[in-house]
Coordinates of C-alpha atoms and ligand atoms in Angstrom, one line a residue:
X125 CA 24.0 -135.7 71.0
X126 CA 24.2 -132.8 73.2
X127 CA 27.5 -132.7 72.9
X128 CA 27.5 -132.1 68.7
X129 CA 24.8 -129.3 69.0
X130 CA 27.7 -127.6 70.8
X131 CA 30.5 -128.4 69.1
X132 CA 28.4 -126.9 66.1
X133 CA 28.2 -123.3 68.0
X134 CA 32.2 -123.4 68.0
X135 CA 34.1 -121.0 65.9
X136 CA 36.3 -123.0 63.9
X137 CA 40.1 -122.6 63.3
X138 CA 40.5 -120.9 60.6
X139 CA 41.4 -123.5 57.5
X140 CA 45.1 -123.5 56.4
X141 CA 46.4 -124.4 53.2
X142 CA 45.8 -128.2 52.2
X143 CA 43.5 -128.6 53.6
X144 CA 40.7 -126.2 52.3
X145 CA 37.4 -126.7 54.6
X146 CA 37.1 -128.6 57.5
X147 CA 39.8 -129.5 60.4
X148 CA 43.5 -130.5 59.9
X149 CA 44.2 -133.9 61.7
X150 CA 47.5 -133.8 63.6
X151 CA 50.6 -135.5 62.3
X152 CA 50.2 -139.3 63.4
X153 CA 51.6 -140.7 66.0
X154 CA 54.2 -143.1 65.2
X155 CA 52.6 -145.9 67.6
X156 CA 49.7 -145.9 64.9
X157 CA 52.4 -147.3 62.2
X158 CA 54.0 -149.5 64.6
X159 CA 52.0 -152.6 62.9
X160 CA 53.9 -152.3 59.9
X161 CA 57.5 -152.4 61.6
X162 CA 58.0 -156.2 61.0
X163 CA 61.2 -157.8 62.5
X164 CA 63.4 -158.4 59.2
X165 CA 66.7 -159.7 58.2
X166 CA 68.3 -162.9 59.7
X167 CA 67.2 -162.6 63.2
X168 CA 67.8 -166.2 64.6
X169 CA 71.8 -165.8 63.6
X170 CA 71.5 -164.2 67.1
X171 CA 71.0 -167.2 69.1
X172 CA 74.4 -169.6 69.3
X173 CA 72.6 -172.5 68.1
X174 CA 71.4 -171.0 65.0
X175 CA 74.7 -168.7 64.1
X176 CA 75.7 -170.5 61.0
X177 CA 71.7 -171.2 59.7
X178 CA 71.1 -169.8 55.9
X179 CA 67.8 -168.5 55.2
X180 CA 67.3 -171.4 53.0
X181 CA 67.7 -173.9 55.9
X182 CA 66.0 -171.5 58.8
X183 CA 63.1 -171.3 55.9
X184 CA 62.8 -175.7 55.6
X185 CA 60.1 -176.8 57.7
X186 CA 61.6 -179.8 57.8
X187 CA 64.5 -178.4 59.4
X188 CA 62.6 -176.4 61.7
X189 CA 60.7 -179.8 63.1
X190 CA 64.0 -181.8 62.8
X191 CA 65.2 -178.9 65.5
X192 CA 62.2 -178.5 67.1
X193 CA 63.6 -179.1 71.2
X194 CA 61.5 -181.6 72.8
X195 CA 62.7 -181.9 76.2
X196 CA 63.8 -179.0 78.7
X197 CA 67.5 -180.1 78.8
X198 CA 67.5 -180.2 74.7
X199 CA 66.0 -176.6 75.2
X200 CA 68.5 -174.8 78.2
X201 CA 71.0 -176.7 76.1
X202 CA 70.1 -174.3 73.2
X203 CA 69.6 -171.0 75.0
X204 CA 72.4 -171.7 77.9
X205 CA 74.8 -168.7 76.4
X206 CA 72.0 -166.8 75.8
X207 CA 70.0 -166.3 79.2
X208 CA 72.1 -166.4 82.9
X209 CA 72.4 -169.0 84.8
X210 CA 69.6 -168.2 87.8
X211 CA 66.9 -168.4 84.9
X212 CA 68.2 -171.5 83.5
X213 CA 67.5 -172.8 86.8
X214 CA 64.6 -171.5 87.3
X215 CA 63.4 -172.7 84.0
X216 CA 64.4 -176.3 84.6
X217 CA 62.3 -176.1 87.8
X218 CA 59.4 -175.1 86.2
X219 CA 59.8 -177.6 83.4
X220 CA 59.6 -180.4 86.4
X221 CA 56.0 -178.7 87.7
X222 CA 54.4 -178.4 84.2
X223 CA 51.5 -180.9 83.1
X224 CA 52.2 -180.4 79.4
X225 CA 54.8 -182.2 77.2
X226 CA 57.8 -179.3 75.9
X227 CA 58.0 -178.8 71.6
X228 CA 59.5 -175.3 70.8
X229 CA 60.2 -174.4 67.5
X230 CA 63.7 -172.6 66.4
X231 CA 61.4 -170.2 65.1
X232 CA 60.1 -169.3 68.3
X233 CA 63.4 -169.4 70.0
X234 CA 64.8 -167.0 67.7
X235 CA 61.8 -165.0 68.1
X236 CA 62.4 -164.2 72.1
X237 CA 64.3 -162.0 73.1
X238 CA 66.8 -163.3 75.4
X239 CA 68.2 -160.3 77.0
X240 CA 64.9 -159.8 79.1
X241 CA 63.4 -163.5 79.2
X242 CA 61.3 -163.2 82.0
X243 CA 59.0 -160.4 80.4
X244 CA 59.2 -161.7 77.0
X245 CA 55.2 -162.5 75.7
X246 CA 56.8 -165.7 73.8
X247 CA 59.2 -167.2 76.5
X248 CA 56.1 -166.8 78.6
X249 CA 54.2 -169.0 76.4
X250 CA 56.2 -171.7 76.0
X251 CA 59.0 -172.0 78.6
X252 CA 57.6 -172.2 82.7
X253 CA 59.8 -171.1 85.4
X254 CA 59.3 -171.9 88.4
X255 CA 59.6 -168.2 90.6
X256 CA 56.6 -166.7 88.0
X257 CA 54.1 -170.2 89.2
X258 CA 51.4 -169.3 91.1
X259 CA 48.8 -171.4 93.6
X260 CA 45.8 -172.7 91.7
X261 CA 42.5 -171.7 92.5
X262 CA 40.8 -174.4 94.0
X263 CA 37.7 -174.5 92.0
X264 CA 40.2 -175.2 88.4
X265 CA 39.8 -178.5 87.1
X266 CA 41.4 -180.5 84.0
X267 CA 39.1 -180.0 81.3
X268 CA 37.5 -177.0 82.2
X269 CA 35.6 -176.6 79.4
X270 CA 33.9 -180.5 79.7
X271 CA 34.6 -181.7 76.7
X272 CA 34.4 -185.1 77.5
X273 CA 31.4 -184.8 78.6
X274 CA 30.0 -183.9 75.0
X275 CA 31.7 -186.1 73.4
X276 CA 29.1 -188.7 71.6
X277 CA 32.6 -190.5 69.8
X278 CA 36.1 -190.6 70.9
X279 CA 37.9 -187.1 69.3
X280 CA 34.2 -185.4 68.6
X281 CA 32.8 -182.7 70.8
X282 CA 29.1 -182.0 69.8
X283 CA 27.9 -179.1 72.3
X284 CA 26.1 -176.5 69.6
X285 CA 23.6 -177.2 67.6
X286 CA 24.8 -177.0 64.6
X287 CA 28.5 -177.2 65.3
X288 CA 31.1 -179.4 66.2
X289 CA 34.8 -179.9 67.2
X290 CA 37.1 -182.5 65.7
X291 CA 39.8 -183.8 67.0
X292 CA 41.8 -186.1 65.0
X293 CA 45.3 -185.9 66.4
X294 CA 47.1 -185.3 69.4
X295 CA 49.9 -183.6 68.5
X296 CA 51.1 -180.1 67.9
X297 CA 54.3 -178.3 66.0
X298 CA 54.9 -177.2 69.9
X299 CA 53.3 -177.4 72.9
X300 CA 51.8 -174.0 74.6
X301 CA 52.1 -174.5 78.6
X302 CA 48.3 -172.7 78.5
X303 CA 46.8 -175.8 76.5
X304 CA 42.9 -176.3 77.2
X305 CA 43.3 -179.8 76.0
X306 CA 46.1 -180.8 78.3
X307 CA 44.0 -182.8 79.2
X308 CA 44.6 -184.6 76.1
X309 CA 47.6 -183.2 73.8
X310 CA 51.2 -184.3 74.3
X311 CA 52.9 -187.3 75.7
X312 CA 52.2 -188.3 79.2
X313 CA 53.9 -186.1 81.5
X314 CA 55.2 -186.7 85.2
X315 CA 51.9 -184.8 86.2
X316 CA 49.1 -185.9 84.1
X317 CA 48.1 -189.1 82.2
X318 CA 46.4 -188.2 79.2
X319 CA 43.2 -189.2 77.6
X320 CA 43.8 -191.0 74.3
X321 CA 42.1 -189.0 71.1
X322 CA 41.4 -190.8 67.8
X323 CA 44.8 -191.0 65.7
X324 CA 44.5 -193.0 62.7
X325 CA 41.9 -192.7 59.4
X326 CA 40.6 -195.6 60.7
X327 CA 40.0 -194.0 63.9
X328 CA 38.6 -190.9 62.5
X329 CA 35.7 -193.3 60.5
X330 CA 33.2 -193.0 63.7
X331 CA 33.2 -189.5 63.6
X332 CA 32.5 -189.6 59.9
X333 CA 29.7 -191.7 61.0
X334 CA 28.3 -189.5 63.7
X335 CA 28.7 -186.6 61.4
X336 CA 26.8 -188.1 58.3
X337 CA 24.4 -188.9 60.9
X338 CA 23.6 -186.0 62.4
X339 CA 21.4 -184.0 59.7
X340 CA 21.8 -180.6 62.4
X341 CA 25.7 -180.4 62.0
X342 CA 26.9 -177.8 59.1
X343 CA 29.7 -176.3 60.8
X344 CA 33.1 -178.4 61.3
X345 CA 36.0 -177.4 63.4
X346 CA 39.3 -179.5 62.3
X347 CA 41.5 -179.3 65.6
X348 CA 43.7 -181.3 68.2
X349 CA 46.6 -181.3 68.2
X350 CA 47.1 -179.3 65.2
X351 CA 46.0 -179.6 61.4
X352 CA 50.1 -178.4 60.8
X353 CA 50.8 -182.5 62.1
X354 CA 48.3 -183.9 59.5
X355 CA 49.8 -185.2 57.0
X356 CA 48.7 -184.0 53.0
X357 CA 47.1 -186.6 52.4
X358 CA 45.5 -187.2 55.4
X359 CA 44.8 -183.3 55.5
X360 CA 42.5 -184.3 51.8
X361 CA 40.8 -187.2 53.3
X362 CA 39.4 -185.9 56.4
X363 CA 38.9 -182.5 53.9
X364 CA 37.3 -184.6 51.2
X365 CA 35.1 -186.7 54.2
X366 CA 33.9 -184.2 55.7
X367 CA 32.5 -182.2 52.1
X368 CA 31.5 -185.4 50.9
X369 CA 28.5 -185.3 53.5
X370 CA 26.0 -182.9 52.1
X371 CA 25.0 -181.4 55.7
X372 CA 28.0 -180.1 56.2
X373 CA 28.4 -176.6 54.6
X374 CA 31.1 -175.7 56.3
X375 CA 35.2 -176.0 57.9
X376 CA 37.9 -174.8 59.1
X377 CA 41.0 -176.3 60.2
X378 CA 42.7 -175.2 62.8
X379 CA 46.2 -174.6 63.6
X380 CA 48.9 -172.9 65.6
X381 CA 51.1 -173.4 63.1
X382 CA 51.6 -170.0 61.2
X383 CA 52.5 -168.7 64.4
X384 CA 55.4 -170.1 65.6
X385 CA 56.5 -172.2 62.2
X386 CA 55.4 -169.7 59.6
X387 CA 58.0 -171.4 56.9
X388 CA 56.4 -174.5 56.4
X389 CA 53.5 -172.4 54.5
X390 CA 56.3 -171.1 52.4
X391 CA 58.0 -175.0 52.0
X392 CA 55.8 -177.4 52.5
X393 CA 54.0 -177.4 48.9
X394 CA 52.4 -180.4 49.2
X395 CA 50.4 -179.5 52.7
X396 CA 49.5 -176.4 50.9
X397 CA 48.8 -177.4 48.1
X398 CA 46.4 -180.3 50.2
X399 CA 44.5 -177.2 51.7
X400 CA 44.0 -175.3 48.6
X401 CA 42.5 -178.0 47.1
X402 CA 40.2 -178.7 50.0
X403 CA 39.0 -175.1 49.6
X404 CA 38.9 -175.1 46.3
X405 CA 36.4 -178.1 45.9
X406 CA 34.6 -176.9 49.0
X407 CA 34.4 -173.4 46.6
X408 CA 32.6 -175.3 44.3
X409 CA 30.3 -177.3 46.1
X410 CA 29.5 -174.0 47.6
X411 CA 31.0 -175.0 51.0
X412 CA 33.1 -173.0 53.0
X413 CA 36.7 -174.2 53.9
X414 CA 39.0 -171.6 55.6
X415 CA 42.3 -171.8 58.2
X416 CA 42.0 -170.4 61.8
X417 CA 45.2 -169.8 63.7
X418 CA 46.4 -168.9 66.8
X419 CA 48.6 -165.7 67.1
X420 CA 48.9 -164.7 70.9
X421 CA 51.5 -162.0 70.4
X422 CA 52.5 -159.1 68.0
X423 CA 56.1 -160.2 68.7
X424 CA 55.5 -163.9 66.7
X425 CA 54.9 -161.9 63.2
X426 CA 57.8 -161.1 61.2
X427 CA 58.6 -160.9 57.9
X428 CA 58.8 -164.5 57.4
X429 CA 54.8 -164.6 58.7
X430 CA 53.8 -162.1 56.6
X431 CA 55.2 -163.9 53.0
X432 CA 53.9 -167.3 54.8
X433 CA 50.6 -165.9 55.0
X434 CA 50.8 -164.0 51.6
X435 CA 50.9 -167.8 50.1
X436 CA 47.2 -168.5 51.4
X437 CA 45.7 -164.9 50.9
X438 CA 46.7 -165.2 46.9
X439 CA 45.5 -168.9 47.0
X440 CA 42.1 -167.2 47.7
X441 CA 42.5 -169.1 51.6
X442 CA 40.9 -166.8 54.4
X443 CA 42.6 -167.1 57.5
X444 CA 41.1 -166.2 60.7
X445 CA 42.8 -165.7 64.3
X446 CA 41.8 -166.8 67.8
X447 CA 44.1 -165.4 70.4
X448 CA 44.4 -166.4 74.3
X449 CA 44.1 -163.5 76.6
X450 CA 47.3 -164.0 79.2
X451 CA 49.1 -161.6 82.0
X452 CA 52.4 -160.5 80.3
X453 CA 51.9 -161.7 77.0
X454 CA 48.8 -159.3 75.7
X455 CA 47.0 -158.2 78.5
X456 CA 48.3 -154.7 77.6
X457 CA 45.2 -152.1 76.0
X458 CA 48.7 -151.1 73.6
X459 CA 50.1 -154.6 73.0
X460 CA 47.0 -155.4 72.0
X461 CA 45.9 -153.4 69.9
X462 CA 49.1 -153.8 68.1
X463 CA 48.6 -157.5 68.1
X464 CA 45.3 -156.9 66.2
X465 CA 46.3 -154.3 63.9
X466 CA 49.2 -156.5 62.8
X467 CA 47.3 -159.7 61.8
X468 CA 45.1 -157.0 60.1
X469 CA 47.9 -155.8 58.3
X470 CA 49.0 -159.5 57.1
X471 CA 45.2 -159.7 55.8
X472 CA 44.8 -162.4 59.3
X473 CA 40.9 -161.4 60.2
X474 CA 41.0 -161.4 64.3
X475 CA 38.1 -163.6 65.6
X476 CA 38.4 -163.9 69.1
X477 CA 39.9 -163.1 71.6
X478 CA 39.5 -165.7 74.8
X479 CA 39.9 -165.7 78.4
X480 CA 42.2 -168.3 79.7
X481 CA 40.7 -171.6 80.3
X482 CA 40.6 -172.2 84.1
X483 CA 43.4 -175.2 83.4
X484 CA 45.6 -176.0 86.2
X485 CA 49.3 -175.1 86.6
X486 CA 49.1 -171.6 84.6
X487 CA 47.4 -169.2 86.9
X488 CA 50.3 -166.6 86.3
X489 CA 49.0 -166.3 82.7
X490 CA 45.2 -165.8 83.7
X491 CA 43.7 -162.4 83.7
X492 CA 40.8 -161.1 85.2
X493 CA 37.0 -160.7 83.0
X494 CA 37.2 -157.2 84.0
X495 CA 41.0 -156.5 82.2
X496 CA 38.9 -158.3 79.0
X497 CA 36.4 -155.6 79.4
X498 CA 38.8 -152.6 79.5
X499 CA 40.8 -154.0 77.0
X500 CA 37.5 -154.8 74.5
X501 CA 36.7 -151.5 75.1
X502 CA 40.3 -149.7 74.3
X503 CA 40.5 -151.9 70.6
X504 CA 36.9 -151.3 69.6
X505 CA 37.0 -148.3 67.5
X506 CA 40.8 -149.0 66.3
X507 CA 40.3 -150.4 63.1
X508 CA 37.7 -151.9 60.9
X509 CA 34.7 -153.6 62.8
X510 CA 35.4 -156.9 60.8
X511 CA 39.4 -156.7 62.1
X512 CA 38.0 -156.3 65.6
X513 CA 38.1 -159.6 67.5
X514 CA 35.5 -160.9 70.0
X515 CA 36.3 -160.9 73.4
X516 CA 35.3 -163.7 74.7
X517 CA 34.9 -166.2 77.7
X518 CA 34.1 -170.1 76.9
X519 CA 32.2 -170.7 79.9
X520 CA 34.1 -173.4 82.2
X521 CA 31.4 -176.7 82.7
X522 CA 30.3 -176.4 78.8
X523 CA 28.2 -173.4 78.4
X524 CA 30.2 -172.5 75.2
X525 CA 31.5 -169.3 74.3
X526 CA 29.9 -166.0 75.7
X527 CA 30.9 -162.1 74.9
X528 CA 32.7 -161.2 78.2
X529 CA 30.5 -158.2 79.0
X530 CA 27.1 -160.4 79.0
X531 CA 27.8 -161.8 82.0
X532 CA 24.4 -162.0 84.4
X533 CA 26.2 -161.1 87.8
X534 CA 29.9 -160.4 88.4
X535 CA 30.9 -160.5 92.0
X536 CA 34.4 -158.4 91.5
X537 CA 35.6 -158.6 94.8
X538 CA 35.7 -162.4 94.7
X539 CA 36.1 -162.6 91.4
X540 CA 33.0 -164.9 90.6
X541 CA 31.4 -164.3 87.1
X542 CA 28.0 -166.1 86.0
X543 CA 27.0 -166.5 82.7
X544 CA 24.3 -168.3 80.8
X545 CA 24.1 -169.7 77.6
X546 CA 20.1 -169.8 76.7
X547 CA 20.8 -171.6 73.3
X548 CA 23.6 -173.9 74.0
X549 CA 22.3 -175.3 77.5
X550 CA 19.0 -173.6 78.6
X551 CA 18.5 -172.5 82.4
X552 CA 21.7 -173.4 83.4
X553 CA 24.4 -171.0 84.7
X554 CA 28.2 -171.2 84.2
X555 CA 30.8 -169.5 86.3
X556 CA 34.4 -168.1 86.1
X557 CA 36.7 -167.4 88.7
X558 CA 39.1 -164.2 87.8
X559 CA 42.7 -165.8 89.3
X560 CA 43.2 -165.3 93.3
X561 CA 46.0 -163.3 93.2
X562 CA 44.2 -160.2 91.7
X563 CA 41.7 -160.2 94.3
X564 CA 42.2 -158.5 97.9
X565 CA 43.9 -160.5 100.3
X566 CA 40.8 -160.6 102.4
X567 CA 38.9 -162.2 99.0
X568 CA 41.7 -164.3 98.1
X569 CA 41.6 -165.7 102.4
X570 CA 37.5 -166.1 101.9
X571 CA 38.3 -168.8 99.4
X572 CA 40.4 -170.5 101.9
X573 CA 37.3 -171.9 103.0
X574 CA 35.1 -174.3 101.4
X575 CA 31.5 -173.7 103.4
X576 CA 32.8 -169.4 102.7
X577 CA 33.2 -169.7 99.3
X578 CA 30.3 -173.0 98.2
X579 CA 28.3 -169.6 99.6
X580 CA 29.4 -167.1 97.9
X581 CA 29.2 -168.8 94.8
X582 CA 25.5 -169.7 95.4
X583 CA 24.7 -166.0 96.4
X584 CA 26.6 -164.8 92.8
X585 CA 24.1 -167.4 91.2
X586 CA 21.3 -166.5 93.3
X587 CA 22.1 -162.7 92.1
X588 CA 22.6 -163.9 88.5
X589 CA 18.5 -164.5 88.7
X590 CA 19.8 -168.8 89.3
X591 CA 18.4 -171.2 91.4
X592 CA 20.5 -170.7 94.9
X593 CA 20.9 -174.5 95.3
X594 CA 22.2 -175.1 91.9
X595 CA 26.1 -176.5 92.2
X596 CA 28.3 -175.9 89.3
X597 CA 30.0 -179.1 87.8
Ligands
PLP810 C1 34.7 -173.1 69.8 C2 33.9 -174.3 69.5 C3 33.2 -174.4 68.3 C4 33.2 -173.3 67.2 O1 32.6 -172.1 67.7 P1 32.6 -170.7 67.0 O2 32.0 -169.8 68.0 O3 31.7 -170.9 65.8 O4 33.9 -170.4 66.6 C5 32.5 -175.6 68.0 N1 32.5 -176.6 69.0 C6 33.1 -176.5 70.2 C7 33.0 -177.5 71.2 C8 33.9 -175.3 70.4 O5 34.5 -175.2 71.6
SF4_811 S1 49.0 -175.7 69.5 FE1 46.9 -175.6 70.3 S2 46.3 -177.7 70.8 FE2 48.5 -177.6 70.6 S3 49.3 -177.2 72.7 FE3 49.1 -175.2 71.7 S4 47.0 -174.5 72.3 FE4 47.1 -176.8 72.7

């Protein structure tokens, strides 16, 4: 306040033409405009595989999930001219040490860019190599986020109130190496056996049931796997299920889809076409029915996106973004910001903005709460309030999502953050480990020992206002 009474005493420049009272902003910077500089023209005729590809074919959904690669040879078979040889082998080492199952899209091939692969935010994303891998922390587990443990019926989670998470498939257009529900999605891999999710309609009946039954729930999440894999009509029948129960007030399906396959919302009427008329009876039974998606980088929007998208916005479909905060994909205040101001741009509203699940075998992609707090900081104030995502940590053991600054105690040089959740699971607290290889190397040797660092966990706790005995899951 002090501040404006002073400002007021200033003599002010003296107005110049144009602008009549009042001060002249500078000419803008061309970074602010950088959102609107979508990649255009024919792009993926740059990769060998795709040299002789029309638009009309690159745009067939069909084709792109007919050419989807689905194992690492099929993929260094694609992109062998394209990158040298040490990263093909250091890709094909990496693919051995991954726990998920590979799916990449031509689409997200041709969106890389191969002549610097190892910084690139969607190599990064999809494609491991092995030099980049990092140690786990030894307090990660599988399902981090215990999922299993609220799930009442095989593919439900029910851990809010009035909320709950449906999965009714497990697979996805591709598969992101940062999954939460590795635990789940894909095929087996050499690593991990996977927990089977309900697949079939008849499957998806006891969660139906549960649903129907539980008077509380209003709010479904449709996810997996990927609402992109459900077929139409299977897309309508767990739509028309779920607004068939007159609790339920509202849904969104989730999918990663218009990220790195954008075309099938431009070919693929009939999935459309399924969704629109989801929403559109949800509209008037006065139920809500909208599509979240999962953009991680600025890079994965390009002209294509932006007309895929255009298809829902004039269908009257609201689409809402969830990204994954990861080192060298959008850990950057810039990149960031860019990434936010872009989905504004193709009218995507950002919703959150998470901190990587503590899942094993990706700790080179985990950043620290305290880069989520400088980077909340930088993109508040950057654009409109509602464009301005959440920033977010789902607290590992099931304590649900929390804003990343409410944490109770943060213990930054070990990298220890305790939250609680009052309304999701009362007097409990729920703690996140920032990755090891941001902290000291006196830190990161403390957590070489199990009594060192069972205490300094209870003494974050303890400092959190927690019970100094309680042991997180
Ligand atoms: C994220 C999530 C939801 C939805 O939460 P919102 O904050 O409303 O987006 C529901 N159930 C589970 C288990 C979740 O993880
Ligand atoms: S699309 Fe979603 S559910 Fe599927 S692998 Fe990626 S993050 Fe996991």
């Amino acid at each position: 306040m002090e501040v404006h009474l002073e400002a007021q005493t200033d003599t002010y420049p003296v107005a110049t033409a144009g602008a009549p009272s009042g001060r002249r902003k500078p000419p803008v910077d061309p970074i602010e405009l950088e959102h609107r500089n979508l990649r255009q023209g024919e792009f993926w005729r740059a990769i060998p595989a795709y040299r002789d590809v029309d638009e009309a074919t690159f745009l067939d959904h069909l084709w792109q999930a007919r050419k989807s690669v689905k194992n690492a040879d099929e993929l260094l078979a694609t992109i062998e001219e394209l990158a040298d040889p040490s990263f093909i082998a250091d890709a094909r080492e990496g693919f051995k040490r991954a726990p998920m199952s590979v799916r990449v899209s031509p689409y997200a091939i041709a969106a890389i860019d191969w002549r610097k692969p190892y910084s690139d935010p969607i190599r990064t994303q999809f494609i491991p190599v092995a030099s980049k891998l990092r140690q786990d922390h030894p307090r990660l587990t599988l399902d981090s986020l215990h999922e299993l443990d609220d799930s009442p019926v095989p593919g439900l989670t029910h851990r809010y109130v009035d909320k709950a998470l449906f999965l009714p498939l497990n697979t996805c257009p591709v598969y992101c190496r940062f999954c939460t529900r590795s635990y789940a999605i894909g095929l087996d891999t050499e690593m991990v056996d996977k927990v089977p999710l309900a697949k079939t309609p008849k499957d998806w009946q006891a969660a139906f049931d549960y649903i129907a039954s539980r008077p509380e729930l209003e709010d479904i999440v449709i996810s997996g796997g990927d609402a992109y894999q459900l077929p139409a009509k299977n897309l309508r029948l767990i739509g028309d299920a779920l607004l068939d129960i007159p609790h339920i007030k509202r849904m969104r399906f989730a999918t990663k889809g218009p990220a790195i396959m954008p075309m099938k919302l431009l070919t693929d009427t009939a999935w459309v076409d399924a969704l629109a008329a989801v929403v559109e009876r949800g509209r008037t039974l006065g139920k809500d029915v909208v599509l979240h998606t999962h953009f991680n980088s600025p890079n994965e929007i390009t002209w294509i996106t932006q007309q895929a998208i255009d298809v829902l916005f004039k269908r009257g479909i609201v689409v809402r973004n969830q990204s994954v905060l990861m080192r060298g994909v959008n850990d950057d205040p810039e990149v960031m910001r860019l990434l936010v101001k872009r989905l504004s741009y193709i009218n995507v509203h950002p919703y959150y903005v998470y901190m990587h699940d503590m899942v094993r075998g990706v700790e080179e992609l985990r950043t620290s709460v305290a880069t989520s707090c400088e980077i909340e900081k930088f993109v508040r104030g950057s654009t409109a309030g509602f464009n301005t995502p959440l920033f977010i940590c789902d607290a590992p053991g099931g304590g649900g999502k929390r804003d990343i600054h409410s944490f109770d105690y943060y213990d930054r040089e070990n990298g220890i953050v305790v939250y609680s959740a009052p309304s999701v699971k009362p007097g409990q607290h729920f703690i996140y480990f920032d990755p090891l290889d941001t902290l000291s190397p006196e830190a990161q040797g403390r957590w070489e020992d199990k009594v060192t660092a069972d205490a300094m966990i209870a003494d974050a706790i303890e400092q959190a206002g927690g019970s100094p005995t309680y042991v997180p899951a």
